[in-house]
mmCIF file with all atom_site columns, C-alpha atoms in Angstrom:
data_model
loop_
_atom_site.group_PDB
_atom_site.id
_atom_site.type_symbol
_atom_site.label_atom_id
_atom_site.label_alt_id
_atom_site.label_comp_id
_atom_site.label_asym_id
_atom_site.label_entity_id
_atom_site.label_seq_id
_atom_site.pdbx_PDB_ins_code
_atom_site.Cartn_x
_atom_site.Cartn_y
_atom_site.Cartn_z
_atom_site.occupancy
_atom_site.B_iso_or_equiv
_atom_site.pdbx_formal_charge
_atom_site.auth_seq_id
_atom_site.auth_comp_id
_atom_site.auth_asym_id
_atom_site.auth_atom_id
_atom_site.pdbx_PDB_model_num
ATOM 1   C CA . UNK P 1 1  ? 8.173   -0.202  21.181  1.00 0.00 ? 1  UNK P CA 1
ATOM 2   C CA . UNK P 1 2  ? 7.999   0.033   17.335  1.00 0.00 ? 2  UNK P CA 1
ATOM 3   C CA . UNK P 1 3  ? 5.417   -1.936  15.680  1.00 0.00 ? 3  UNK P CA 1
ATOM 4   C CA . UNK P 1 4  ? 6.093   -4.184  12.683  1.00 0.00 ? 4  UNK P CA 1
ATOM 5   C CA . UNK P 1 5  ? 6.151   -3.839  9.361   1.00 0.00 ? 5  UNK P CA 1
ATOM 6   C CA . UNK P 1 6  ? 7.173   -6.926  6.893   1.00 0.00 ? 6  UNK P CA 1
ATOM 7   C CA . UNK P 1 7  ? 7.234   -6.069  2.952   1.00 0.00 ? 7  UNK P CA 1
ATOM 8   C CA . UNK P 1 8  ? 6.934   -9.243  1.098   1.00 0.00 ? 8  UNK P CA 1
ATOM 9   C CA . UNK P 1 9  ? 7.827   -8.885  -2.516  1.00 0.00 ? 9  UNK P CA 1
ATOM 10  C CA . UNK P 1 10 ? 9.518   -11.421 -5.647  1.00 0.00 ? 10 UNK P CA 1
ATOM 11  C CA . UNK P 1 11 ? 11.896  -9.113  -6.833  1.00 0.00 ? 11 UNK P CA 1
ATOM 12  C CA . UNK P 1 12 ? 9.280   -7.921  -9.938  1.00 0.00 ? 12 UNK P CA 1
ATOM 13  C CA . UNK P 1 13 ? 9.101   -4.668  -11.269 1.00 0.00 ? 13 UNK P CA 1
ATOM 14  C CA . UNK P 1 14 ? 6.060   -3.566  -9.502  1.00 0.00 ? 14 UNK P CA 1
ATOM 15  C CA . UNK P 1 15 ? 7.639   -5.134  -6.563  1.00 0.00 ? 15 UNK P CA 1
ATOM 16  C CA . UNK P 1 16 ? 10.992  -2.955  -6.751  1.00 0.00 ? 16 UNK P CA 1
ATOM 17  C CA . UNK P 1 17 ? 8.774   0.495   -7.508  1.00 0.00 ? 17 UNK P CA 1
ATOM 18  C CA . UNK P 1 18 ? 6.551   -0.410  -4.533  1.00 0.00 ? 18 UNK P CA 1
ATOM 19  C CA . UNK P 1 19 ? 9.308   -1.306  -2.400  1.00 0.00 ? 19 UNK P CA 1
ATOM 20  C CA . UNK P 1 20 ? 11.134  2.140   -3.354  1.00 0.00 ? 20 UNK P CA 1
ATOM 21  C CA . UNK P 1 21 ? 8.282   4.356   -2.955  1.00 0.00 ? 21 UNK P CA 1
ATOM 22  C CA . UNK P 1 22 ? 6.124   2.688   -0.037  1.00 0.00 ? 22 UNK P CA 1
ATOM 23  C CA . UNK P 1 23 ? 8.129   0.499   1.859   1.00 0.00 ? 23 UNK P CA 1
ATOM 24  C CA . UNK P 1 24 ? 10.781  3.418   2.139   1.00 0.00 ? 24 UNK P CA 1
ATOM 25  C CA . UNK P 1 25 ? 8.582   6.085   3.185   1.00 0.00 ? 25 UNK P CA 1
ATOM 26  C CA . UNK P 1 26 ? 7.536   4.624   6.767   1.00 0.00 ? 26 UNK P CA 1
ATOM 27  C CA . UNK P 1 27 ? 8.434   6.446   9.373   1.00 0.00 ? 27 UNK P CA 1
ATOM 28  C CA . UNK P 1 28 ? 11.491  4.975   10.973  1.00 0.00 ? 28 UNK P CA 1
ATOM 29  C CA . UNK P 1 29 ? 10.899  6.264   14.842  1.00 0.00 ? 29 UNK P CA 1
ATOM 30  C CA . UNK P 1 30 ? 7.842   3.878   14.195  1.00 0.00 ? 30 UNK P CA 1
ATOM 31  C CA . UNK P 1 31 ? 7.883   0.729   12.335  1.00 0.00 ? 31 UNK P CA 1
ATOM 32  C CA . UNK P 1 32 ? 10.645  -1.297  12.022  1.00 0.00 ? 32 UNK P CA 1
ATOM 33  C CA . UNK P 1 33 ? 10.589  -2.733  7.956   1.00 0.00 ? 33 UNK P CA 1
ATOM 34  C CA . UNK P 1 34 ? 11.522  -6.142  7.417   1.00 0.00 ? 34 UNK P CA 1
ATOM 35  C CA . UNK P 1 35 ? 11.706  -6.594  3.466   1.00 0.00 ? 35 UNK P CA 1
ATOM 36  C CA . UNK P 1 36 ? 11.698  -9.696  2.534   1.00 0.00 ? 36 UNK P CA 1
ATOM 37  C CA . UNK P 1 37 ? 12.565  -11.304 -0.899  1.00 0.00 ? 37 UNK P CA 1
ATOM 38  C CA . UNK P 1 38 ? 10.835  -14.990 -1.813  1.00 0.00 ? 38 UNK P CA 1
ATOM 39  C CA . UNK P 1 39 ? 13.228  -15.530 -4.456  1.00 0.00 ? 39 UNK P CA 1
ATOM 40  C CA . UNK P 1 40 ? 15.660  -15.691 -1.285  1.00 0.00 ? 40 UNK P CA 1
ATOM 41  C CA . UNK P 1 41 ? 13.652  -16.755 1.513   1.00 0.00 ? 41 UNK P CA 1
ATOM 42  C CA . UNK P 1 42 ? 11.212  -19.313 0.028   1.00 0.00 ? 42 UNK P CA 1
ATOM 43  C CA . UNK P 1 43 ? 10.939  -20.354 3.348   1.00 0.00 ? 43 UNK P CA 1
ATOM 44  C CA . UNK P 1 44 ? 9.244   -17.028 5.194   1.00 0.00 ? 44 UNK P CA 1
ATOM 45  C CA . UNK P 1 45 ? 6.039   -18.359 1.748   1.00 0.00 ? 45 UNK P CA 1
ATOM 46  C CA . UNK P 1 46 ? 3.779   -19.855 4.543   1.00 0.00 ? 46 UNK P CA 1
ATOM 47  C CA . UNK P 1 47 ? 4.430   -17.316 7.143   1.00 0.00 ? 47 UNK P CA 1
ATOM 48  C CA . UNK P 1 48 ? 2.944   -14.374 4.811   1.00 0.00 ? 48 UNK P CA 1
ATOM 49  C CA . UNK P 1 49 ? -0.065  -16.363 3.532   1.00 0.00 ? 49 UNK P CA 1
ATOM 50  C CA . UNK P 1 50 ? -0.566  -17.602 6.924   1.00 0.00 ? 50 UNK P CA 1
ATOM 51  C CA . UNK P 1 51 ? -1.383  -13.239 7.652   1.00 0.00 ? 51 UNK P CA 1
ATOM 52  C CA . UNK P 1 52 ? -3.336  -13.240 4.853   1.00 0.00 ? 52 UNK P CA 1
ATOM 53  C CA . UNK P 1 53 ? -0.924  -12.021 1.710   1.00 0.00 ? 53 UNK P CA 1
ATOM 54  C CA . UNK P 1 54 ? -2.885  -13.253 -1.842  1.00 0.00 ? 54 UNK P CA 1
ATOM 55  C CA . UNK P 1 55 ? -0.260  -11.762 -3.668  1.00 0.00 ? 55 UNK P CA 1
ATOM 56  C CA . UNK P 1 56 ? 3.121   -9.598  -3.581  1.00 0.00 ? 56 UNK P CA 1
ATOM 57  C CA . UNK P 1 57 ? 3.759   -6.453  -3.240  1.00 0.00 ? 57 UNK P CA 1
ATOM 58  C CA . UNK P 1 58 ? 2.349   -6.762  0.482   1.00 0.00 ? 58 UNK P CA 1
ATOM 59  C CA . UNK P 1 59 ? 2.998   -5.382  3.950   1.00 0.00 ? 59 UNK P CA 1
ATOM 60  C CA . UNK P 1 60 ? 1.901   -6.833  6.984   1.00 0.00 ? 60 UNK P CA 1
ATOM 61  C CA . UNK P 1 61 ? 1.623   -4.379  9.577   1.00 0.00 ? 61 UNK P CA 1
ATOM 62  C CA . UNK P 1 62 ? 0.561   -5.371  13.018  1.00 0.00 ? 62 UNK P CA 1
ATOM 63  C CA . UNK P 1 63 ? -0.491  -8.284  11.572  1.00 0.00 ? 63 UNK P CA 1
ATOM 64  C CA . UNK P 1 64 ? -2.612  -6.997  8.737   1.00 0.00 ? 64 UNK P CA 1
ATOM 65  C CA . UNK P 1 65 ? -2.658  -7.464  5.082   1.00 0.00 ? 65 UNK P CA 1
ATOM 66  C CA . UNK P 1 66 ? -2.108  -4.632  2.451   1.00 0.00 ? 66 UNK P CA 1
ATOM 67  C CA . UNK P 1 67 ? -1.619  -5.865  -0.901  1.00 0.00 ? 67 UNK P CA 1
ATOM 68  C CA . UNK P 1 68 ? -0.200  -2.936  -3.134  1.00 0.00 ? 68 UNK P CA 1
ATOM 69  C CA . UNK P 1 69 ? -0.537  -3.305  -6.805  1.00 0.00 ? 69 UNK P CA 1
ATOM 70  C CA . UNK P 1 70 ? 0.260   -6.502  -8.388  1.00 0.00 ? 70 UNK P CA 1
ATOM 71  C CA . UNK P 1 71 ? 2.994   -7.772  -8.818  1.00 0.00 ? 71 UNK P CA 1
ATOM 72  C CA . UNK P 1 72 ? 2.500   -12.193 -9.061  1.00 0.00 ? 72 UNK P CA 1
ATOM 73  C CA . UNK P 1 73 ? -0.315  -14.042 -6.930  1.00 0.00 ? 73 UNK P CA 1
ATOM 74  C CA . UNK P 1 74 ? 1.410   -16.581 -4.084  1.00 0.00 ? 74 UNK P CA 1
ATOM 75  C CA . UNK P 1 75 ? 0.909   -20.108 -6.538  1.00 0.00 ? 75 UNK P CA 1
ATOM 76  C CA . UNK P 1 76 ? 3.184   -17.561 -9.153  1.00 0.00 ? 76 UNK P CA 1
ATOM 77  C CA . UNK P 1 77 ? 5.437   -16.853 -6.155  1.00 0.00 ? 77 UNK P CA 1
ATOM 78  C CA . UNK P 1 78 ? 5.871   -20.989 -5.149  1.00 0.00 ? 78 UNK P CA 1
ATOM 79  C CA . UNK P 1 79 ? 6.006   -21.797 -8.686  1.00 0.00 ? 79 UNK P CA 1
ATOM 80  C CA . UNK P 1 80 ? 8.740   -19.613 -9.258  1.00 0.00 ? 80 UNK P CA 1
ATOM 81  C CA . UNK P 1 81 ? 10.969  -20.609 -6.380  1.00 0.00 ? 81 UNK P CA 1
ATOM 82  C CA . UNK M 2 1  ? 11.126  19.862  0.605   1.00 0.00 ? 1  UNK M CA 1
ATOM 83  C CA . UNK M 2 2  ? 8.660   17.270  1.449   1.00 0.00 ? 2  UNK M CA 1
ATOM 84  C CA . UNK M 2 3  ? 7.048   14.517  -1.065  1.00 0.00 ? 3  UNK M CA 1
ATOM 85  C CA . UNK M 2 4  ? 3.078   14.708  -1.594  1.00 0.00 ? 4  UNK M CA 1
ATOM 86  C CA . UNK M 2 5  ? 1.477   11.715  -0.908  1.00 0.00 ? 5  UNK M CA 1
ATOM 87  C CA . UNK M 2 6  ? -2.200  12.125  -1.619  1.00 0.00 ? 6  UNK M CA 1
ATOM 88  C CA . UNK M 2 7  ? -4.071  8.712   0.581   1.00 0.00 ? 7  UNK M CA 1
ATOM 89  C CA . UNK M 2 8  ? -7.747  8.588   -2.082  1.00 0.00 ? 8  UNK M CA 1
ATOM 90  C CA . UNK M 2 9  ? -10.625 6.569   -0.382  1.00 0.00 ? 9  UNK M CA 1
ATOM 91  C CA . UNK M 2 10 ? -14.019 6.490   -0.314  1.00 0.00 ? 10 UNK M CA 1
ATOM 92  C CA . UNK M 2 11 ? -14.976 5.705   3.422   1.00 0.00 ? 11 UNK M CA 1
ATOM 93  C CA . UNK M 2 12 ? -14.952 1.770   3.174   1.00 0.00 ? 12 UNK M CA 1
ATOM 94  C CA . UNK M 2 13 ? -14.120 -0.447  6.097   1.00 0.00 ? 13 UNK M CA 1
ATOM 95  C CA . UNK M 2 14 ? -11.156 -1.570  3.949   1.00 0.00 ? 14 UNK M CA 1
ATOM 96  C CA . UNK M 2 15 ? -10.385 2.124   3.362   1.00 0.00 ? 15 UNK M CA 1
ATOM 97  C CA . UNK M 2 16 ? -10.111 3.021   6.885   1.00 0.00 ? 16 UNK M CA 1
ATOM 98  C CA . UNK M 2 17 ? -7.775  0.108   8.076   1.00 0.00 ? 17 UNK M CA 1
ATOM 99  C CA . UNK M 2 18 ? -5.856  1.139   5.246   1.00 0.00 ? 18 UNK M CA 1
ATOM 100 C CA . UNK M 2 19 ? -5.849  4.551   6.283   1.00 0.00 ? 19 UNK M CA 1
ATOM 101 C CA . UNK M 2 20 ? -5.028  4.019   10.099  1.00 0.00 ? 20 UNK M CA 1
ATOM 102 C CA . UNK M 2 21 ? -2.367  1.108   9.101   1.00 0.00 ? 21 UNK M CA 1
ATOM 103 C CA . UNK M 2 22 ? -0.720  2.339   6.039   1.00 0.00 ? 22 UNK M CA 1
ATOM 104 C CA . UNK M 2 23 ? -1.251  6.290   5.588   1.00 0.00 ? 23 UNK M CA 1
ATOM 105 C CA . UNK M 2 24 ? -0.256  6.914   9.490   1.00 0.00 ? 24 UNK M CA 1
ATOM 106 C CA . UNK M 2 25 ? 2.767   4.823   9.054   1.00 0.00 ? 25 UNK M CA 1
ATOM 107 C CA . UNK M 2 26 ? 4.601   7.592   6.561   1.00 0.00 ? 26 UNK M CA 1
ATOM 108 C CA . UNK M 2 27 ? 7.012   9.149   7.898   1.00 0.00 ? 27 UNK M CA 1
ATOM 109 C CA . UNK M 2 28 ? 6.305   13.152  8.549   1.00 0.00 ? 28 UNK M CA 1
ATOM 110 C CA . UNK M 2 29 ? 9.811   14.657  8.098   1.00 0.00 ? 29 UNK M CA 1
ATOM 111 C CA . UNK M 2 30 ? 9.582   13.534  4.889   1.00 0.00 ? 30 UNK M CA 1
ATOM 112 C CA . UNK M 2 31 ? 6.264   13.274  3.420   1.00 0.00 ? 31 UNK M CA 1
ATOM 113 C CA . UNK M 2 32 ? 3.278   15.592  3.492   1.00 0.00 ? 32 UNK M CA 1
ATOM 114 C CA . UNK M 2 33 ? -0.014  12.829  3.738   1.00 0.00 ? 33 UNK M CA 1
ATOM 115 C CA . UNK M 2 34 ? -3.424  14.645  2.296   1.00 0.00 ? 34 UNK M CA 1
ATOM 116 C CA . UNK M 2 35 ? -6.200  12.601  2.945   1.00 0.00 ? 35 UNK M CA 1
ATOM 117 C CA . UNK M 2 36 ? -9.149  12.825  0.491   1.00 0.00 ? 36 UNK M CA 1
ATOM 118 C CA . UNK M 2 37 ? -12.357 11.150  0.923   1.00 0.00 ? 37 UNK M CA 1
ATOM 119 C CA . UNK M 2 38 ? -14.245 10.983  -2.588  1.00 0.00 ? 38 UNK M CA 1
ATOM 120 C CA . UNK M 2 39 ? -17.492 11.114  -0.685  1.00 0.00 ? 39 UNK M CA 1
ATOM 121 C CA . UNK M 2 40 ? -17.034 14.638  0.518   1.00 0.00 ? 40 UNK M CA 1
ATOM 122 C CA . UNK M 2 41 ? -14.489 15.663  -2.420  1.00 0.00 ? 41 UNK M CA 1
ATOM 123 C CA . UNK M 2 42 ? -16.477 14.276  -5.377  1.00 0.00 ? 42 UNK M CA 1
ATOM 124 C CA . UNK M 2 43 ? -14.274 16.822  -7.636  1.00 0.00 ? 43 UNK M CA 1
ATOM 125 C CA . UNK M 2 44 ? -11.212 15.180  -6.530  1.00 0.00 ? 44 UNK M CA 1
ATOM 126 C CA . UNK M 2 45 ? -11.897 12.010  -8.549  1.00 0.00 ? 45 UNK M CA 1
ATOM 127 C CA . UNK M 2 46 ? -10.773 13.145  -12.225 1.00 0.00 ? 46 UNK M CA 1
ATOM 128 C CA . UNK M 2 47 ? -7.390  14.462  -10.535 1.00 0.00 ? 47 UNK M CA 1
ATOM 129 C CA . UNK M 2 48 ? -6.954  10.752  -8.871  1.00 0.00 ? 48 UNK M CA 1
ATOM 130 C CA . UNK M 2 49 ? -7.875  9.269   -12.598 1.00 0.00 ? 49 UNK M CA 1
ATOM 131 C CA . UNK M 2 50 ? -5.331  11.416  -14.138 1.00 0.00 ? 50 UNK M CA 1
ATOM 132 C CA . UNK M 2 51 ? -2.556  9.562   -11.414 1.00 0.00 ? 51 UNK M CA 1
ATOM 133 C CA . UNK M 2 52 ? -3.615  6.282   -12.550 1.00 0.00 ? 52 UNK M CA 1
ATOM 134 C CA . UNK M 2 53 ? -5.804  5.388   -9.464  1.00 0.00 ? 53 UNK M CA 1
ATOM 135 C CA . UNK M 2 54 ? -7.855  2.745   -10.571 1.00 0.00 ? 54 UNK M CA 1
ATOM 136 C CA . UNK M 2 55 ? -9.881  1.097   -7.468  1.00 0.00 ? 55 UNK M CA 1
ATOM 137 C CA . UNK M 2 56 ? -9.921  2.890   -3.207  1.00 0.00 ? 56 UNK M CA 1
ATOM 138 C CA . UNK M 2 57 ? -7.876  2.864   -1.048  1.00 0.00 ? 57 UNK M CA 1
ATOM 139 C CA . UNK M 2 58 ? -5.137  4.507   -3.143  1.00 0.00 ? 58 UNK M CA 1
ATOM 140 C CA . UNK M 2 59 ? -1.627  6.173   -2.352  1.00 0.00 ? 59 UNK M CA 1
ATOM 141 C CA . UNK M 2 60 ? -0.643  8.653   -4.802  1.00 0.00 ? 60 UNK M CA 1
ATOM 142 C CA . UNK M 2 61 ? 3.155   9.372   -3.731  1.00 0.00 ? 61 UNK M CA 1
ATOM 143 C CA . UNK M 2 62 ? 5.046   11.393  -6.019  1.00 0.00 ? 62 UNK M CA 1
ATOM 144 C CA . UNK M 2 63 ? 2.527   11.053  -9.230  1.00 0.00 ? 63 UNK M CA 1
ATOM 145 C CA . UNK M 2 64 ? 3.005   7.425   -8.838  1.00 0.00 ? 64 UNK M CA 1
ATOM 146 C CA . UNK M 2 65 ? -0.190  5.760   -7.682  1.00 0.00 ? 65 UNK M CA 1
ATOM 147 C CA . UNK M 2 66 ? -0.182  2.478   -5.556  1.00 0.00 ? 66 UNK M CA 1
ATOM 148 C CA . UNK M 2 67 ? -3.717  0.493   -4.854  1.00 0.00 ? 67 UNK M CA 1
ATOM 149 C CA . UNK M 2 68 ? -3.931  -1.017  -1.510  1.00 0.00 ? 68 UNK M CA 1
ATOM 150 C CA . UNK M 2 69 ? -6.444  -4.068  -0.845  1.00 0.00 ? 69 UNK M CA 1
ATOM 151 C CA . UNK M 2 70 ? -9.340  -3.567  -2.885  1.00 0.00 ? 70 UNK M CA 1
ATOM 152 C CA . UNK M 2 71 ? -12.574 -1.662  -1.404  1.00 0.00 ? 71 UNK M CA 1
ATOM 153 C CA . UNK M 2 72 ? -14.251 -0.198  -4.451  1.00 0.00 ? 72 UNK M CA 1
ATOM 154 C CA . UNK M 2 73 ? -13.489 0.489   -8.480  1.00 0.00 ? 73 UNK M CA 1
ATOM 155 C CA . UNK M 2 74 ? -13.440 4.160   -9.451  1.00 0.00 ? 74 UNK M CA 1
ATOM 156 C CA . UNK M 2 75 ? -16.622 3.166   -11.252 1.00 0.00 ? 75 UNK M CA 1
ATOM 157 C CA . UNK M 2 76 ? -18.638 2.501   -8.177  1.00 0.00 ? 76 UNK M CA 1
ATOM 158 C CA . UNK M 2 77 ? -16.970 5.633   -6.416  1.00 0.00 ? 77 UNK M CA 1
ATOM 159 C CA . UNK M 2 78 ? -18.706 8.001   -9.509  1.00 0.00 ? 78 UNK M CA 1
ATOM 160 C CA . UNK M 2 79 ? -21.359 6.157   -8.921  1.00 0.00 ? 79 UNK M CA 1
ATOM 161 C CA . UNK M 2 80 ? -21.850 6.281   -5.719  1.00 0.00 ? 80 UNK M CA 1
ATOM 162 C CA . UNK M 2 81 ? -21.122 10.098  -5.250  1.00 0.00 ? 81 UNK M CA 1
#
């Protein structure tokens, strides 16, 4: 069974590189990537913090927070959707 | 032909869940993973400064550099080697 991965970004530029160089490069017989955009899904906003994301770019991976960069903190993230 | 990805840390507890989590995850048929650990490569450091690593556990993947969590500044990793 493949484990997990969600990529939480807002569509910044640190964001996009992140997504293109990181998120990408997982192996695919492993993980399966969710990325998901908060300036689309404002909704899936308590679901990341609730795992422990302070601020996008961030994977959770088996439940686990990796902030990458820094692209906006979460109050940036709800104040811009 | 493979992309380098060069995984810097410094032997942290946030460095190694990093490691395990995030620098396992790539995917082999395309990347090549080096792992350096600062505490037993103290002459890798100025080559991880040149990337733009700023702060452990770091991805370098194609000369782009991407922090993950926070465990320690570069600072503290002279410092401490």
């Amino acid at each position: 069974m493949k484990a997990k991965a969600v990529f939480y970004h807002a569509g910044c530029g640190v964001c996009v590189e992140a997504e293109q160089s990181l998120a990408a490069a997982l192996d695919p017989a492993r993980f399966d990537v969710e990325i998901v955009n908060f300036a689309s899904a404002p909704e899936r906003v308590a679901e990341a913090e609730a795992a422990g994301v302070k601020s996008v770019p961030a994977f959770v991976i088996d439940g686990r927070p990796f902030h990458i960069n820094h692209g906006a903190t979460m109050d940036q993230v709800r104040g811009a959707t």
